Each structure stands twice: as structure tokens, then as C-alpha cells.
């Protein structure tokens, strides 16, 4: 699971990233609100650990802006304040938890693990299911109308990016960057085009369209609309 740590205290930021990485999570670090926004434009996160006070803004504003686009991403606020009004404001913005500094790292790790485990159970795991197409990204298995469908690892990665960003036009450049980042292997334009074509051939049956080409821009996941 991927976590973004947004904390302007560099030592605390490094400590949190080190411990979360040691726990098996993929972690990115941002010092400012602008850096956090740049990360979120490129990648999807399961959780954002977010400091309330940042050099170029505050975590509450960032949370509100981010949640408007990605409501399913979990947020845990970090703050030096334990005021009830601040806590209530955070929860009203969609925060999942609130941690007051200073805090024991061991307790923080347990809290994060429990939160992510709970969210994963609530969502039924890392899956896509529209009633016709079922993709289990954890097990790398899929079925269309109850019949098994086989995808390559690249196709699974591409499907995950598309299904996690429904009704959003993803440019070819954005897709290439996300696919490269996922496995640290270079994916070129030809491989992307071929993967899109193969996926369409496997899941677009009986007039159903899952991937729409937006000419001159990229691709859009439309989730099985009838052509």
C-alpha cells in the first residue's frame, strides 16, 4: 500500500518514512503543501499522513482540496495542538484519525496498520467489481460474466491505474509515468498501445465499452457503458 507523509519537520518526516517503509509500505515524503499536491497529481495513495501546519498553507485546506478529488483516500492528521475544535474540524473534512505530537512511533505504526487493515476489509480488498467485470489485483485474477480472464502483469498494472481513476482522462504520458513507477521498468508508447488493445479485446464484449480513447489526449475508464 502506498502512503504519502506530509510533514515539514524533516527529522520527524524521515523517521515516519523509515518506520512505515520498514513495515512494508511504499512511502513518499513531502515537506510542503505544494510538494504534496505534485505527488498526488502523479500517484494514487491509500493513506496520507498530514501535518496541520505547513510552510505554504495548512493541512486542513489540502485535505479539503484533495478529498474533493479522491474521497476514498484515508487521512491521518498530525498536529502539536490537541484542541477539540481542531480535531472536530479535521474529522468534518473526512479525516480518519488525529495524532497529537509528540507520540511513540511504535503506537503510530500500530495505529496506521489497524486503520489500513480496516479500510481494506471495508472495501473488500484491492478489487474492481462492476457486477460484470471482477478484477482482484491482490490475487491477480479476473472474471468477465463469471468466466475467467487472463491478464499479463503489465495489463493488471494498467487496469489498476484506469479503474482507480474512473471518468478521468489520463494522458499517455501520465500512464507511462505511473506504469514505469509501479515496477521501475521502462514502458514505451508501443507497449502501452498494445496493452490497451489487448485489454479491450478481452473485456469489451457484446457492445460494452470500458476504455474510451480521447483523441489527442489519452484514455478514459468508463466502466462498461454500452456503445
XYZ file of N, CA and C in Angstrom:
681
model
N 0.843 -1.189 0.000
C 0.000 0.000 0.000
C 0.878 1.239 0.000
N 0.418 2.303 -0.638
C 1.247 3.499 -0.790
C 0.773 4.604 0.152
N 1.746 5.207 0.840
C 1.463 6.257 1.827
C 2.259 7.507 1.469
N 1.635 8.667 1.615
C 2.321 9.945 1.457
C 2.416 10.608 2.823
N 3.644 10.923 3.240
C 3.872 11.625 4.505
C 4.118 13.094 4.202
N 3.269 13.964 4.729
C 3.398 15.411 4.514
C 3.679 16.052 5.867
N 4.945 16.355 6.112
C 5.389 16.868 7.414
C 6.607 17.749 7.206
N 6.566 19.007 7.704
C 7.662 19.939 7.436
C 8.835 19.786 8.398
N 8.672 19.048 9.487
C 9.789 18.720 10.370
C 10.565 17.582 9.708
N 11.724 17.899 9.152
C 12.459 16.931 8.331
C 12.841 15.678 9.111
N 13.244 15.850 10.355
C 13.643 14.684 11.154
C 12.447 13.771 11.406
N 11.322 14.363 11.786
C 10.124 13.566 12.013
C 9.654 12.929 10.711
N 9.727 13.668 9.617
C 9.347 13.142 8.314
C 10.179 11.901 7.981
N 11.493 12.025 8.141
C 12.384 10.901 7.841
C 12.116 9.717 8.758
N 11.834 10.005 10.031
C 11.560 8.934 10.991
C 10.287 8.180 10.631
N 9.248 8.934 10.286
C 7.988 8.308 9.903
C 8.150 7.470 8.631
N 8.833 8.036 7.637
C 9.035 7.319 6.375
C 9.842 6.043 6.586
N 10.879 6.138 7.417
C 11.721 4.961 7.682
C 10.895 3.845 8.326
N 10.111 4.198 9.321
C 9.334 3.192 10.047
C 8.203 2.610 9.211
N 7.551 3.449 8.418
C 6.487 2.947 7.558
C 7.048 2.059 6.447
N 8.213 2.437 5.904
C 8.865 1.605 4.888
C 9.273 0.264 5.479
N 9.779 0.301 6.715
C 10.195 -0.936 7.397
C 9.000 -1.852 7.639
N 7.809 -1.258 7.742
C 6.588 -2.047 7.963
C 6.042 -2.624 6.659
N 6.695 -2.303 5.538
C 6.305 -2.894 4.265
C 5.496 -2.006 3.341
N 5.310 -0.735 3.726
C 4.540 0.170 2.875
C 5.460 0.894 1.901
N 4.901 1.321 0.769
C 5.616 2.188 -0.168
C 5.334 3.628 0.258
N 6.398 4.392 0.510
C 6.225 5.702 1.135
C 6.886 6.804 0.313
N 6.174 7.913 0.140
C 6.725 9.134 -0.443
C 6.689 10.223 0.619
N 7.612 11.174 0.518
C 7.711 12.226 1.523
C 7.594 13.600 0.894
N 6.809 14.482 1.522
C 6.665 15.876 1.095
C 6.851 16.776 2.306
N 7.476 17.919 2.076
C 7.726 18.891 3.145
C 6.689 20.010 3.124
N 6.192 20.310 1.948
C 5.260 21.428 1.787
C 3.943 20.967 1.163
N 2.965 21.839 1.216
C 1.670 21.572 0.589
C 1.834 21.444 -0.927
N 2.682 22.287 -1.513
C 2.898 22.257 -2.964
C 3.525 20.933 -3.393
N 4.491 20.450 -2.624
C 5.116 19.161 -2.942
C 4.098 18.036 -2.834
N 3.261 18.091 -1.808
C 2.234 17.062 -1.633
C 1.269 17.050 -2.806
N 0.856 18.243 -3.250
C -0.062 18.339 -4.382
C 0.565 17.765 -5.651
N 1.861 18.009 -5.837
C 2.562 17.491 -7.016
C 2.606 15.968 -6.989
N 2.863 15.384 -5.823
C 2.865 13.931 -5.696
C 1.491 13.366 -6.037
N 0.445 14.006 -5.538
C -0.912 13.494 -5.722
C -1.391 13.626 -7.165
N -0.763 14.496 -7.936
C -1.105 14.595 -9.351
C -0.561 13.399 -10.124
N 0.513 12.805 -9.618
C 1.192 11.725 -10.328
C 0.786 10.337 -9.841
N 0.411 10.237 -8.552
C 0.187 8.923 -7.963
C -1.085 8.887 -7.132
N -1.581 7.672 -6.923
C -2.713 7.449 -6.030
C -2.181 6.925 -4.704
N -2.794 7.343 -3.611
C -2.353 6.916 -2.283
C -3.499 6.275 -1.510
N -3.143 5.261 -0.722
C -4.122 4.641 0.172
C -4.288 5.483 1.430
N -3.213 6.176 1.822
C -3.236 6.965 3.057
C -2.321 8.173 2.923
N -2.765 9.308 3.480
C -1.912 10.493 3.593
C -1.774 10.832 5.074
N -0.536 10.857 5.551
C -0.234 11.314 6.908
C 0.075 12.798 6.781
N -0.757 13.638 7.366
C -0.774 15.057 7.011
C -0.612 15.977 8.221
N 0.463 16.749 8.222
C 0.674 17.747 9.264
C -0.314 18.905 9.070
N -0.848 19.413 10.160
C -1.803 20.518 10.065
C -1.115 21.808 9.623
N 0.054 22.098 10.190
C 0.763 23.345 9.888
C 1.896 23.092 8.904
N 1.785 23.705 7.719
C 2.795 23.549 6.682
C 3.343 24.923 6.294
N 4.553 24.980 5.750
C 5.178 26.274 5.435
C 4.380 27.127 4.449
N 3.666 26.468 3.532
C 2.954 27.207 2.481
C 1.436 27.019 2.553
N 0.932 26.730 3.724
C -0.509 26.550 3.867
C -0.804 25.681 5.070
N -1.984 25.097 5.096
C -2.290 24.197 6.209
C -2.929 22.919 5.701
N -2.809 21.891 6.530
C -3.291 20.575 6.154
C -4.789 20.507 5.958
N -5.538 21.339 6.680
C -6.989 21.329 6.529
C -7.387 21.708 5.097
N -6.760 22.757 4.570
C -7.063 23.189 3.203
C -6.685 22.107 2.199
N -5.505 21.508 2.413
C -5.056 20.464 1.495
C -6.002 19.274 1.537
N -6.433 18.899 2.736
C -7.349 17.777 2.890
C -8.659 18.043 2.150
N -9.199 19.237 2.295
C -10.450 19.572 1.630
C -10.293 19.503 0.110
N -9.202 20.057 -0.404
C -8.972 20.053 -1.847
C -8.757 18.637 -2.365
N -7.979 17.860 -1.608
C -7.658 16.509 -2.056
C -8.881 15.591 -1.987
N -9.632 15.685 -0.901
C -10.798 14.818 -0.712
C -11.876 15.076 -1.772
N -11.896 16.291 -2.319
C -12.863 16.594 -3.376
C -12.595 15.756 -4.619
N -11.324 15.381 -4.814
C -10.950 14.591 -5.989
C -10.770 13.114 -5.676
N -10.325 12.803 -4.466
C -10.045 11.424 -4.076
C -10.653 11.138 -2.709
N -11.973 11.030 -2.625
C -12.645 10.876 -1.328
C -12.315 9.584 -0.601
N -11.836 8.558 -1.320
C -11.588 7.266 -0.684
C -10.226 7.158 -0.010
N -9.343 8.116 -0.255
C -8.021 8.072 0.371
C -8.128 8.427 1.847
N -7.519 7.597 2.701
C -7.554 7.846 4.144
C -6.597 8.973 4.508
N -6.943 9.734 5.547
C -6.106 10.844 6.020
C -5.958 10.757 7.536
N -4.712 10.841 7.995
C -4.423 10.929 9.425
C -3.703 12.251 9.660
N -4.276 13.117 10.474
C -3.672 14.410 10.768
C -2.628 14.290 11.886
N -1.539 15.048 11.719
C -0.533 15.212 12.772
C -0.558 16.667 13.209
N -0.537 16.905 14.513
C -0.557 18.283 14.986
C 0.048 18.402 16.375
N 0.566 19.581 16.670
C 1.088 19.856 18.006
C -0.014 20.332 18.928
N -1.211 20.550 18.356
C -2.341 21.040 19.140
C -3.303 19.903 19.452
N -3.885 19.947 20.629
C -4.885 18.940 20.978
C -6.240 19.598 21.241
N -6.460 20.746 20.607
C -7.716 21.458 20.788
C -8.870 20.681 20.165
N -9.961 20.618 20.893
C -11.122 19.875 20.417
C -11.648 20.452 19.106
N -11.607 21.783 18.963
C -12.118 22.414 17.740
C -11.314 21.986 16.517
N -9.973 21.869 16.682
C -9.131 21.421 15.571
C -9.449 19.975 15.200
N -9.621 19.138 16.208
C -9.926 17.735 15.947
C -11.264 17.592 15.214
N -12.265 18.335 15.674
C -13.574 18.272 15.037
C -13.503 18.749 13.590
N -12.719 19.801 13.363
C -12.585 20.314 12.000
C -11.958 19.252 11.103
N -10.936 18.579 11.614
C -10.292 17.530 10.830
C -11.246 16.409 10.471
N -12.017 15.957 11.447
C -12.968 14.872 11.186
C -14.068 15.315 10.232
N -14.494 16.563 10.339
C -15.518 17.075 9.429
C -15.035 17.091 7.984
N -13.720 17.242 7.801
C -13.147 17.259 6.460
C -12.896 15.856 5.915
N -13.188 14.839 6.728
C -13.044 13.468 6.250
C -11.843 12.730 6.785
N -11.172 13.289 7.813
C -10.015 12.616 8.395
C -10.442 11.317 9.066
N -9.558 10.324 9.052
C -9.840 9.041 9.678
C -9.279 8.958 11.090
N -8.270 9.781 11.380
C -7.708 9.789 12.729
C -6.915 11.072 12.924
N -6.509 11.290 14.175
C -5.866 12.542 14.571
C -4.814 12.196 15.615
N -3.553 12.510 15.350
C -2.463 12.156 16.267
C -1.786 13.430 16.762
N -1.687 13.565 18.073
C -1.085 14.755 18.675
C 0.389 14.507 18.974
N 1.247 15.410 18.533
C 2.683 15.315 18.806
C 2.971 15.739 20.252
N 4.002 15.166 20.869
C 4.805 14.019 20.399
C 4.056 12.712 20.620
N 4.455 11.674 19.887
C 3.794 10.380 20.022
C 4.831 9.267 19.840
N 4.611 8.115 20.478
C 5.525 6.982 20.312
C 5.388 6.396 18.908
N 6.503 6.191 18.229
C 6.474 5.668 16.864
C 5.829 4.281 16.828
N 6.082 3.476 17.836
C 5.517 2.119 17.861
C 3.987 2.162 17.884
N 3.441 3.088 18.654
C 1.988 3.234 18.717
C 1.459 3.760 17.383
N 2.189 4.699 16.791
C 1.788 5.254 15.497
C 1.722 4.156 14.434
N 2.735 3.284 14.402
C 2.757 2.198 13.423
C 1.562 1.270 13.608
N 1.242 0.958 14.847
C 0.096 0.080 15.131
C -1.205 0.743 14.684
N -1.295 2.034 14.928
C -2.499 2.772 14.551
C -2.690 2.777 13.027
N -1.595 3.005 12.305
C -1.658 3.025 10.846
C -2.014 1.650 10.299
N -1.392 0.602 10.851
C -1.664 -0.760 10.397
C -3.130 -1.128 10.615
N -3.663 -0.760 11.775
C -5.064 -1.071 12.085
C -6.005 -0.322 11.153
N -5.690 0.945 10.881
C -6.526 1.757 10.000
C -6.556 1.194 8.587
N -5.390 0.887 8.032
C -5.329 0.382 6.660
C -5.965 -0.998 6.547
N -5.793 -1.821 7.568
C -6.420 -3.138 7.565
C -7.940 -3.015 7.578
N -8.440 -2.092 8.381
C -9.886 -1.891 8.467
C -10.449 -1.374 7.139
N -9.739 -0.424 6.536
C -10.210 0.135 5.273
C -10.198 -0.911 4.162
N -9.183 -1.766 4.181
C -9.085 -2.801 3.154
C -10.216 -3.811 3.290
N -10.563 -4.155 4.530
C -11.673 -5.084 4.752
C -12.994 -4.455 4.321
N -13.150 -3.158 4.609
C -14.385 -2.465 4.244
C -14.572 -2.400 2.742
N -13.466 -2.272 2.023
C -13.538 -2.160 0.562
C -13.519 -3.519 -0.127
N -13.431 -4.589 0.691
C -13.410 -5.925 0.119
C -12.081 -6.264 -0.506
N -11.013 -5.604 -0.053
C -9.697 -5.861 -0.610
C -9.430 -4.986 -1.813
N -8.353 -5.278 -2.514
C -7.945 -4.471 -3.657
C -8.603 -5.029 -4.910
N -9.864 -4.670 -5.111
C -10.639 -5.246 -6.207
C -11.389 -4.174 -6.997
N -11.739 -4.566 -8.230
C -12.687 -3.798 -9.032
C -13.839 -4.740 -9.354
N -15.067 -4.289 -9.145
C -16.220 -5.143 -9.409
C -17.404 -4.267 -9.818
N -17.838 -4.401 -11.060
C -18.999 -3.621 -11.514
C -20.214 -4.511 -11.771
N -20.139 -5.758 -11.280
C -21.232 -6.687 -11.483
C -21.066 -7.560 -12.709
N -20.207 -7.143 -13.620
C -19.916 -7.921 -14.822
C -18.437 -8.286 -14.898
N -17.600 -7.291 -14.657
C -16.150 -7.489 -14.652
C -15.634 -7.452 -13.223
N -14.938 -8.502 -12.816
C -14.348 -8.583 -11.480
C -12.846 -8.751 -11.629
N -12.086 -7.829 -11.001
C -10.624 -7.918 -11.030
C -10.114 -7.865 -9.600
N -9.401 -8.891 -9.189
C -8.759 -8.922 -7.876
C -7.277 -8.650 -8.095
N -6.854 -7.412 -7.767
C -5.472 -7.030 -8.041
C -4.499 -7.686 -7.074
N -4.963 -8.023 -5.883
C -4.090 -8.687 -4.914
C -3.744 -10.095 -5.376
N -4.756 -10.835 -5.830
C -4.545 -12.216 -6.267
C -4.192 -12.308 -7.745
N -4.293 -11.183 -8.464
C -4.059 -11.151 -9.908
C -4.935 -12.185 -10.611
N -6.244 -12.044 -10.364
C -7.227 -12.907 -11.011
C -8.367 -12.032 -11.505
N -9.084 -12.519 -12.506
C -10.177 -11.726 -13.079
C -11.212 -12.627 -13.724
N -12.432 -12.096 -13.814
C -13.508 -12.832 -14.473
C -14.446 -11.842 -15.143
N -14.958 -12.233 -16.294
C -15.928 -11.426 -17.031
C -17.181 -12.271 -17.208
N -18.299 -11.785 -16.647
C -19.564 -12.527 -16.681
C -19.373 -13.947 -16.158
N -18.543 -14.076 -15.128
C -18.334 -15.366 -14.486
C -17.271 -16.240 -15.131
N -16.728 -15.831 -16.261
C -15.706 -16.617 -16.950
C -14.322 -16.011 -16.712
N -13.365 -16.855 -16.434
C -12.009 -16.410 -16.122
C -11.383 -15.655 -17.287
N -10.731 -14.555 -16.955
C -9.995 -13.754 -17.944
C -8.551 -13.658 -17.475
N -7.615 -13.849 -18.378
C -6.191 -13.781 -18.032
C -5.589 -12.469 -18.510
N -4.858 -11.811 -17.600
C -4.134 -10.587 -17.942
C -2.657 -10.762 -17.623
N -1.822 -10.058 -18.357
C -0.391 -10.042 -18.051
C -0.152 -9.088 -16.880
N 1.024 -9.172 -16.213
C 1.318 -8.223 -15.132
C 1.201 -6.765 -15.561
N 1.659 -6.441 -16.785
C 1.543 -5.070 -17.280
C 0.081 -4.679 -17.434
N -0.737 -5.593 -17.929
C -2.161 -5.302 -18.102
C -2.851 -5.085 -16.760
N -2.472 -5.882 -15.755
C -3.034 -5.674 -14.418
C -2.661 -4.299 -13.886
N -1.411 -3.896 -14.057
C -0.973 -2.582 -13.574
C -1.726 -1.466 -14.289
N -1.897 -1.618 -15.598
C -2.617 -0.618 -16.381
C -4.092 -0.566 -15.969
N -4.706 -1.717 -15.775
C -6.098 -1.767 -15.337
C -6.277 -1.123 -13.966
N -5.311 -1.321 -13.102
C -5.418 -0.730 -11.758
C -5.390 0.792 -11.838
N -4.506 1.339 -12.659
C -4.443 2.792 -12.818
C -5.758 3.323 -13.386
N -6.271 2.647 -14.390
C -7.506 3.103 -15.044
C -8.708 3.002 -14.099
N -8.860 1.859 -13.423
C -10.036 1.662 -12.569
C -9.995 2.522 -11.310
N -8.805 2.919 -10.872
C -8.703 3.784 -9.696
C -8.946 5.254 -10.046
N -9.052 5.533 -11.344
C -9.285 6.908 -11.789
C -10.436 6.958 -12.791
N -11.628 6.487 -12.398
C -12.743 6.437 -13.347
C -13.205 7.821 -13.778
N -13.621 7.907 -15.033
C -14.153 9.145 -15.602
C -13.142 10.298 -15.578
N -11.864 9.950 -15.528
C -10.805 10.951 -15.574
C -9.925 10.657 -16.793
N -9.720 11.647 -17.639
C -8.863 11.451 -18.807
C -7.413 11.347 -18.339
N -6.798 10.217 -18.633
C -5.395 10.001 -18.298
C -4.585 10.091 -19.581
N -3.673 11.044 -19.631
C -2.860 11.200 -20.836
C -1.903 10.021 -20.971
N -1.424 9.827 -22.164
C -0.464 8.738 -22.396
C 0.781 8.943 -21.545
N 1.207 10.203 -21.395
C 2.396 10.477 -20.599
C 2.179 10.115 -19.135
N 1.007 10.461 -18.592
C 0.697 10.119 -17.202
C 0.674 8.604 -17.014
N 0.058 7.891 -17.942
C 0.004 6.436 -17.856
C 1.396 5.826 -17.916
N 2.227 6.329 -18.810
C 3.593 5.810 -18.919
C 4.375 6.046 -17.629
N 4.191 7.222 -17.031
C 4.883 7.523 -15.771
C 4.417 6.613 -14.646
N 3.112 6.382 -14.555
C 2.577 5.527 -13.499
C 3.012 4.078 -13.693
N 3.015 3.602 -14.917
C 3.416 2.227 -15.178
C 4.903 2.035 -14.934
N 5.695 3.023 -15.293
C 7.135 2.943 -15.026
C 7.396 2.929 -13.531
N 6.695 3.776 -12.802
C 6.896 3.876 -11.361
C 6.490 2.592 -10.651
N 5.475 1.913 -11.163
C 4.945 0.737 -10.483
C 5.959 -0.394 -10.384
N 6.807 -0.565 -11.372
C 7.722 -1.696 -11.368
C 9.159 -1.301 -11.692
N 9.401 -0.006 -11.791
C 10.731 0.523 -12.078
C 11.281 -0.007 -13.399
N 10.397 -0.358 -14.310
C 10.792 -0.771 -15.647
C 10.202 0.204 -16.658
N 10.958 0.486 -17.684
C 10.511 1.441 -18.685
C 9.422 0.824 -19.551
N 8.328 1.547 -19.751
C 7.244 1.132 -20.636
C 7.140 2.170 -21.739
N 7.239 1.734 -22.987
C 7.228 2.702 -24.086
C 5.830 2.843 -24.679
N 5.706 3.757 -25.636
C 4.419 4.060 -26.262
C 3.817 2.823 -26.927
N 4.659 2.050 -27.601
C 4.161 0.863 -28.301
C 3.598 -0.154 -27.317
N 4.300 -0.373 -26.198
C 3.833 -1.334 -25.195
C 2.507 -0.892 -24.593
N 2.351 0.429 -24.362
C 1.101 0.958 -23.823
C -0.046 0.743 -24.799
N 0.172 1.092 -26.073
C -0.866 0.921 -27.089
C -1.274 -0.542 -27.221
N -0.293 -1.427 -27.210
C -0.572 -2.857 -27.340
C -1.359 -3.378 -26.142
N -0.988 -2.915 -24.937
C -1.679 -3.360 -23.726
C -3.135 -2.898 -23.724
N -3.368 -1.654 -24.124
C -4.743 -1.141 -24.220
C -5.556 -1.989 -25.195
N -4.981 -2.288 -26.334
C -5.662 -3.075 -27.356
C -5.991 -4.473 -26.847
N -5.038 -5.116 -26.161
C -5.270 -6.472 -25.647
C -6.370 -6.473 -24.587
N -6.344 -5.492 -23.698
C -7.364 -5.412 -22.646
C -8.745 -5.253 -23.265
N -8.847 -4.362 -24.239
C -10.138 -4.167 -24.912
C -10.638 -5.470 -25.533
N -9.727 -6.196 -26.138
C -10.115 -7.450 -26.779
C -10.615 -8.493 -25.795
N -10.167 -8.390 -24.556
C -10.545 -9.381 -23.549
C -11.826 -9.027 -22.796
N -12.129 -7.734 -22.656
C -13.257 -7.368 -21.782
C -14.395 -6.643 -22.497
N -14.151 -6.129 -23.687
C -15.204 -5.382 -24.370
C -15.962 -6.320 -25.302
N -17.030 -6.899 -24.746
C -17.861 -7.861 -25.481
C -19.312 -7.380 -25.503
N -20.064 -7.839 -26.490
C -21.500 -7.568 -26.579
C -21.834 -6.074 -26.531
N -20.969 -5.275 -27.138
C -21.248 -3.848 -27.212
C -20.839 -3.033 -26.000
N -20.233 -3.694 -24.990
C -19.788 -2.965 -23.798
C -18.443 -2.302 -24.063
N -18.303 -1.071 -23.613
C -17.054 -0.337 -23.762
C -16.535 0.068 -22.388
N -15.315 -0.320 -22.097
C -14.701 0.015 -20.808
C -13.686 1.149 -20.917
N -12.968 1.176 -22.024
C -11.913 2.178 -22.198
C -12.255 3.051 -23.402
N -12.353 4.335 -23.178
C -12.648 5.273 -24.261
C -11.380 6.029 -24.643
N -11.097 6.082 -25.927
C -9.958 6.870 -26.405
C -10.393 8.319 -26.573
N -9.675 9.216 -25.918
C -9.928 10.651 -26.072
C -8.836 11.156 -27.005
N -9.160 11.314 -28.249
C -8.148 11.584 -29.266
C -7.383 12.874 -28.987
N -6.078 12.745 -29.131
C -5.195 13.878 -28.873
C -4.876 14.053 -27.397
N -5.473 13.223 -26.525
C -5.239 13.371 -25.082
C -4.802 12.050 -24.443
N -5.687 11.052 -24.419
C -5.323 9.803 -23.772
C -6.504 8.862 -23.673
N -6.700 8.280 -22.468
C -7.729 7.271 -22.292
C -8.588 7.565 -21.070
N -9.843 7.053 -21.118
C -10.812 7.308 -20.059
C -11.501 5.987 -19.713
N -11.492 5.616 -18.421
C -12.190 4.415 -17.982
C -13.656 4.770 -17.761
N -14.555 4.150 -18.552
C -15.969 4.485 -18.466
C -16.801 3.333 -17.896
N -16.151 2.197 -17.599
C -16.790 1.158 -16.812
C -17.926 0.398 -17.441
N -17.758 -0.086 -18.652
C -18.746 -0.995 -19.221
C -19.989 -0.361 -19.808
N -19.868 0.875 -20.289
C -21.028 1.518 -20.937
C -21.286 0.850 -22.286
N -22.560 0.778 -22.664
C -22.912 0.185 -23.940
C -22.632 1.160 -25.073
N -21.966 0.673 -26.109
C -21.590 1.538 -27.236
C -22.829 2.029 -27.983
